[in-house]
Every structure is written in C-alpha cells, then in structure tokens.
Short mmCIF file of C-alpha atoms in Angstrom, two decimals:
data_model
loop_
_atom_site.label_atom_id
_atom_site.label_comp_id
_atom_site.label_asym_id
_atom_site.label_seq_id
_atom_site.Cartn_x
_atom_site.Cartn_y
_atom_site.Cartn_z
CA GLY L 1 -26.97 2.18 20.77
CA ALA L 2 -27.98 0.28 17.65
CA GLY L 3 -26.25 0.92 14.36
CA VAL L 4 -27.82 1.39 10.95
CA SER L 5 -30.23 -1.42 10.18
CA GLN L 6 -31.55 -2.50 6.80
CA THR L 7 -34.39 -4.78 5.89
CA PRO L 8 -34.70 -7.21 4.31
CA SER L 9 -31.18 -8.57 4.36
CA ASN L 10 -31.89 -10.48 1.16
CA LYS L 11 -34.50 -9.92 -1.50
CA VAL L 12 -35.09 -12.11 -4.53
CA THR L 13 -37.54 -10.85 -7.11
CA GLU L 14 -38.48 -11.39 -10.70
CA LYS L 15 -37.72 -9.07 -13.56
CA GLY L 16 -40.38 -6.42 -13.86
CA LYS L 17 -41.48 -6.50 -10.22
CA TYR L 18 -41.49 -3.62 -7.73
CA VAL L 19 -39.32 -3.71 -4.60
CA GLU L 20 -38.88 -1.59 -1.49
CA LEU L 21 -35.76 -1.56 0.63
CA ARG L 22 -35.85 -0.06 4.10
CA CYS L 23 -33.19 1.74 6.12
CA ASP L 24 -33.29 2.68 9.82
CA PRO L 25 -30.50 5.17 10.56
CA ILE L 26 -28.75 5.75 13.85
CA SER L 27 -30.99 7.75 16.15
CA GLY L 28 -30.27 11.46 15.93
CA HIS L 29 -28.54 11.29 12.56
CA THR L 30 -30.05 13.84 10.22
CA ALA L 31 -28.22 12.79 7.07
CA LEU L 32 -28.95 9.52 5.31
CA TYR L 33 -27.28 8.08 2.22
CA TRP L 34 -27.98 5.26 -0.22
CA TYR L 35 -25.20 3.52 -2.14
CA ARG L 36 -25.21 0.56 -4.51
CA GLN L 37 -22.39 -1.98 -4.51
CA SER L 38 -22.08 -4.36 -7.43
CA LEU L 39 -20.09 -7.55 -7.01
CA GLY L 40 -16.38 -6.88 -6.73
CA GLN L 41 -16.75 -3.10 -6.92
CA GLY L 42 -16.81 -0.14 -4.60
CA PRO L 43 -20.05 1.42 -3.42
CA GLU L 44 -21.60 3.95 -5.80
CA PHE L 45 -23.52 6.93 -4.48
CA LEU L 46 -27.23 7.04 -5.29
CA ILE L 47 -28.90 9.71 -3.17
CA TYR L 48 -28.63 11.49 0.15
CA PHE L 49 -31.13 13.15 2.44
CA GLN L 50 -30.62 15.98 4.88
CA GLY L 51 -33.69 15.70 7.06
CA THR L 52 -36.74 14.88 4.97
CA GLY L 53 -35.53 16.34 1.69
CA ALA L 54 -33.37 14.72 -0.95
CA ALA L 55 -30.36 17.04 -1.06
CA ASP L 56 -28.62 15.24 -3.92
CA ASP L 57 -30.15 12.52 -6.08
CA SER L 58 -27.60 12.76 -8.88
CA GLY L 59 -26.57 9.10 -8.50
CA LEU L 60 -29.98 7.57 -9.18
CA PRO L 61 -29.48 5.68 -12.46
CA ASN L 62 -32.90 6.36 -13.95
CA ASP L 63 -36.51 7.17 -13.08
CA ARG L 64 -37.22 3.62 -11.96
CA PHE L 65 -35.40 4.44 -8.76
CA PHE L 66 -36.96 6.62 -6.09
CA ALA L 67 -36.30 7.17 -2.39
CA VAL L 68 -38.26 8.81 0.39
CA ARG L 69 -37.68 9.82 3.98
CA PRO L 70 -41.02 11.31 5.01
CA GLU L 71 -40.34 11.89 8.71
CA GLY L 72 -36.62 12.49 8.58
CA SER L 73 -35.71 9.12 10.04
CA VAL L 74 -36.51 5.85 8.22
CA SER L 75 -35.92 5.84 4.49
CA THR L 76 -37.25 3.60 1.76
CA LEU L 77 -35.55 3.00 -1.59
CA LYS L 78 -38.10 2.02 -4.21
CA ILE L 79 -37.28 0.31 -7.49
CA GLN L 80 -39.94 -0.09 -10.17
CA ARG L 81 -39.91 -2.58 -13.06
CA THR L 82 -36.75 -4.25 -11.77
CA GLU L 83 -34.14 -5.40 -14.26
CA ARG L 84 -31.45 -8.04 -13.91
CA GLY L 85 -28.84 -5.28 -13.93
CA ASP L 86 -30.32 -3.92 -10.69
CA SER L 87 -28.93 -6.93 -8.83
CA ALA L 88 -26.49 -5.62 -6.24
CA VAL L 89 -26.07 -4.90 -2.53
CA TYR L 90 -27.85 -1.70 -1.58
CA LEU L 91 -26.10 0.02 1.31
CA CYS L 92 -27.53 2.67 3.56
CA ALA L 93 -25.44 4.98 5.71
CA SER L 94 -26.17 7.78 8.13
CA SER L 95 -24.20 10.63 9.65
CA LEU L 96 -24.88 13.33 12.22
CA THR L 97 -25.32 15.84 9.45
CA ALA L 98 -23.99 16.65 6.01
CA GLY L 99 -22.30 19.95 5.41
CA LEU L 100 -19.06 21.77 5.19
CA SER L 101 -17.23 19.58 7.69
CA TYR L 102 -16.87 15.86 7.21
CA ASN L 103 -19.16 13.71 9.34
CA GLU L 104 -18.38 10.02 9.52
CA GLN L 105 -20.83 7.87 7.64
CA PHE L 106 -21.89 4.69 9.43
CA PHE L 107 -22.98 1.94 7.08
CA GLY L 108 -25.60 -0.71 7.52
CA PRO L 109 -25.03 -4.35 6.46
CA GLY L 110 -26.87 -3.83 3.19
CA THR L 111 -29.72 -5.51 1.36
CA ARG L 112 -28.69 -8.02 -1.27
CA LEU L 113 -31.12 -7.69 -4.18
CA THR L 114 -31.26 -10.44 -6.77
CA VAL L 115 -33.42 -9.96 -9.85
CA LEU L 116 -34.11 -13.20 -11.69
CA GLN G 1 -16.45 7.66 -15.03
CA GLN G 2 -14.15 6.43 -12.30
CA GLN G 3 -12.99 9.43 -10.33
CA VAL G 4 -10.97 7.46 -7.79
CA LYS G 5 -8.66 4.74 -9.10
CA GLN G 6 -7.40 2.11 -6.67
CA SER G 7 -4.65 -0.48 -7.01
CA PRO G 8 -3.88 -3.30 -6.69
CA GLN G 9 -7.16 -5.19 -6.97
CA SER G 10 -5.82 -7.83 -4.62
CA LEU G 11 -2.72 -8.62 -2.63
CA ILE G 12 -1.37 -11.39 -0.47
CA VAL G 13 0.98 -10.62 2.40
CA GLN G 14 2.60 -12.75 5.05
CA LYS G 15 1.75 -12.19 8.69
CA GLY G 16 3.94 -9.37 9.99
CA GLY G 17 4.45 -7.89 6.55
CA ILE G 18 3.40 -4.53 5.13
CA SER G 19 0.35 -4.07 2.91
CA ILE G 20 0.34 -1.04 0.63
CA ILE G 21 -2.71 0.16 -1.29
CA ASN G 22 -2.64 3.14 -3.65
CA CYS G 23 -5.32 5.52 -4.86
CA ALA G 24 -5.38 8.39 -7.33
CA TYR G 25 -8.07 10.97 -7.87
CA GLU G 26 -8.93 13.55 -10.49
CA ASN G 27 -11.40 15.95 -8.92
CA THR G 28 -9.59 18.74 -7.07
CA ALA G 29 -12.83 19.60 -5.27
CA PHE G 30 -12.44 16.52 -3.09
CA ASP G 31 -11.66 17.69 0.43
CA TYR G 32 -11.48 14.61 2.65
CA PHE G 33 -10.10 11.14 2.04
CA PRO G 34 -11.30 8.24 4.21
CA TRP G 35 -10.37 4.58 4.01
CA TYR G 36 -12.96 1.91 4.69
CA GLN G 37 -12.58 -1.74 5.66
CA GLN G 38 -15.23 -4.24 4.64
CA PHE G 39 -15.67 -7.85 5.73
CA PRO G 40 -17.88 -10.26 3.77
CA GLY G 41 -21.56 -9.69 4.44
CA LYS G 42 -20.93 -6.46 6.31
CA GLY G 43 -21.11 -2.81 5.41
CA PRO G 44 -17.92 -0.74 5.08
CA ALA G 45 -16.49 0.65 8.33
CA LEU G 46 -14.30 3.72 8.61
CA LEU G 47 -10.67 2.83 9.27
CA ILE G 48 -8.75 6.09 9.04
CA ALA G 49 -9.12 9.40 7.18
CA ILE G 50 -7.02 12.38 6.16
CA ARG G 51 -7.50 15.98 5.04
CA PRO G 52 -5.52 17.27 2.01
CA ASP G 53 -3.55 19.78 4.07
CA VAL G 54 -1.83 16.92 5.93
CA SER G 55 0.82 14.72 4.31
CA GLU G 56 0.64 11.77 6.67
CA LYS G 57 -1.62 10.39 9.37
CA LYS G 58 -0.93 7.39 11.56
CA GLU G 59 -3.32 5.46 13.78
CA GLY G 60 -1.87 2.33 15.30
CA ARG G 61 -0.70 0.02 12.52
CA PHE G 62 -2.47 2.05 9.82
CA THR G 63 -0.87 5.03 8.04
CA ILE G 64 -2.17 7.23 5.25
CA SER G 65 0.31 9.08 3.06
CA PHE G 66 -1.09 11.94 1.00
CA ASN G 67 0.49 13.73 -1.98
CA LYS G 68 -1.72 16.66 -2.96
CA SER G 69 0.32 17.78 -5.98
CA ALA G 70 0.25 14.27 -7.46
CA LYS G 71 -3.38 13.73 -6.41
CA GLN G 72 -2.44 10.41 -4.89
CA PHE G 73 -2.80 8.81 -1.48
CA SER G 74 -1.99 5.45 -0.03
CA LEU G 75 -2.73 3.19 2.92
CA HIS G 76 0.03 1.28 4.67
CA ILE G 77 -0.86 -1.57 7.01
CA MET G 78 2.14 -2.39 9.17
CA ASP G 79 2.66 -5.74 10.91
CA SER G 80 -0.27 -7.22 8.96
CA GLN G 81 -2.37 -9.75 10.89
CA PRO G 82 -4.75 -12.49 9.66
CA GLY G 83 -7.62 -10.44 11.12
CA ASP G 84 -6.75 -7.67 8.65
CA SER G 85 -7.88 -9.91 5.78
CA ALA G 86 -10.69 -7.88 4.25
CA THR G 87 -11.48 -5.61 1.35
CA TYR G 88 -10.23 -2.05 1.65
CA PHE G 89 -11.72 0.94 -0.14
CA CYS G 90 -10.30 4.39 -0.51
CA ALA G 91 -12.81 7.17 -0.91
CA ALA G 92 -13.00 10.90 -1.50
CA ARG G 93 -15.55 13.33 -0.20
CA ALA G 94 -17.24 16.00 -2.26
CA ALA G 95 -19.79 18.61 -1.27
CA GLY G 96 -22.56 17.40 0.97
CA ASN G 97 -20.55 14.53 2.44
CA LYS G 98 -21.06 12.49 -0.73
CA LEU G 99 -18.39 9.79 -1.06
CA THR G 100 -16.78 8.49 -4.25
CA PHE G 101 -15.18 5.10 -3.69
CA GLY G 102 -12.30 3.35 -5.38
CA GLY G 103 -12.78 -0.14 -6.78
CA GLY G 104 -11.44 -1.92 -3.69
CA THR G 105 -8.43 -4.05 -2.78
CA ARG G 106 -8.87 -7.54 -1.44
CA VAL G 107 -6.15 -8.21 1.15
CA LEU G 108 -5.28 -11.70 2.31
CA VAL G 109 -2.85 -12.06 5.21
CA LYS G 110 -1.32 -15.52 5.39
CA PRO G 111 -0.40 -16.84 8.85
#
C-alpha cells in the first residue's frame, strides 16, 4: 500500500556533475510522470511514460536531461553537466494509466536538487 | 508561456472564513481541471477536480466553480481551518494526462 517513493530526498552536487534521481511508482500503475518545481512556482511537466516508452518528452528543457523506465516500473531521471539553474524539486507521479479518461496522478515527496 | 494563470499569489483568512482562488486558462483543448493541495516538503495531493461540462462541484468544504465560456475556474474553501494552511495549485489536463499547473496560492488561515 505504499505511495510513490523518490530517492534521494535531497541531492547536493557541483556544477558540471552528473546526477540520477530515482522514482518508484505505485505498484500496478502503468503511467509515470516527471515534473520540476522551482521555488515558489507550480510544477512543470517534463516527461511521461506509458509502460516502458516515453510517450511525451516535450517538457525536457534540453538534451542534458534524459529519463528511462526500462522495465515499466522504476524510472530514473538523469541530468548531465548540471547547471545552477537545474536546482529545483523534481517530482514524480504515477497513475493507473494515461489515456482518454483522466486518471488521478499520485505524487511522491520529490527530490530536492541543489547545484552549487 | 504560462497557460494557466492563478491568483492571488497568497491570501490570509481568519478561521471560519472563505478562501477564494481563481484560475484562467487559454488552451481550449484542456479537458479536466483538478486542484492540488501541497504542504511544505510534500508532493501535491489531489483535492477536488471538475470536468468542463459541469459548472460546479462540491466536496465537503471545497467547491469548484467553472465558467467554460470565460475559460475561468475557481476554488472556494468554506469555513477555513488552520489545517487548510497550505499552497494550492489549479491545473489543467491535456492529452495523455499531462498536467499544466498554475503558479500556486499560499493560504494562511489564522486561528
């Protein structure tokens, strides 16, 4: 009965480094979403998966950002050559599916990324 | 490009009062409008949601009013309680369950 979990909860890195953020969705949820929330703002869509494939990656800001979900469950958001502007809370959400009818998205607590 | 505009950015209300948060959208392809509540250090949690063919939806102390022609919708929190102090986000759903969020409203309920 666990919810969406994200690890680590906090990540501090230096400019130029590579980071990986992990998301464990609710068991049985086929759709998984990544959002980025900057301080004092609403979450911004990055990418979503239906199963193993990225169905929409239109929100990824540039090619430094990449996400995978190889087995259709756990997902990893990867950021290369981090920049100070990447500092934000990265939220993961999952839903039963993604399609014509709305399926509630359940959010994890987020990973707070700080790039020094 | 902000497709969902939310106001006010913050509000203070006395316990028992009414909190009103407004949102406006531009994209007519949006087909579902949820509201999320977020506490510090937590992810957003769904509070209440409405479809555009309905003008009002009420769940307990929370009511959404929806005006399709004006492309506006609002959240009313009746009998506000200190436990309602949180940040509230309106959102709009596009194809594929992708959500576009407003900028958020920080609500403080004073006892």
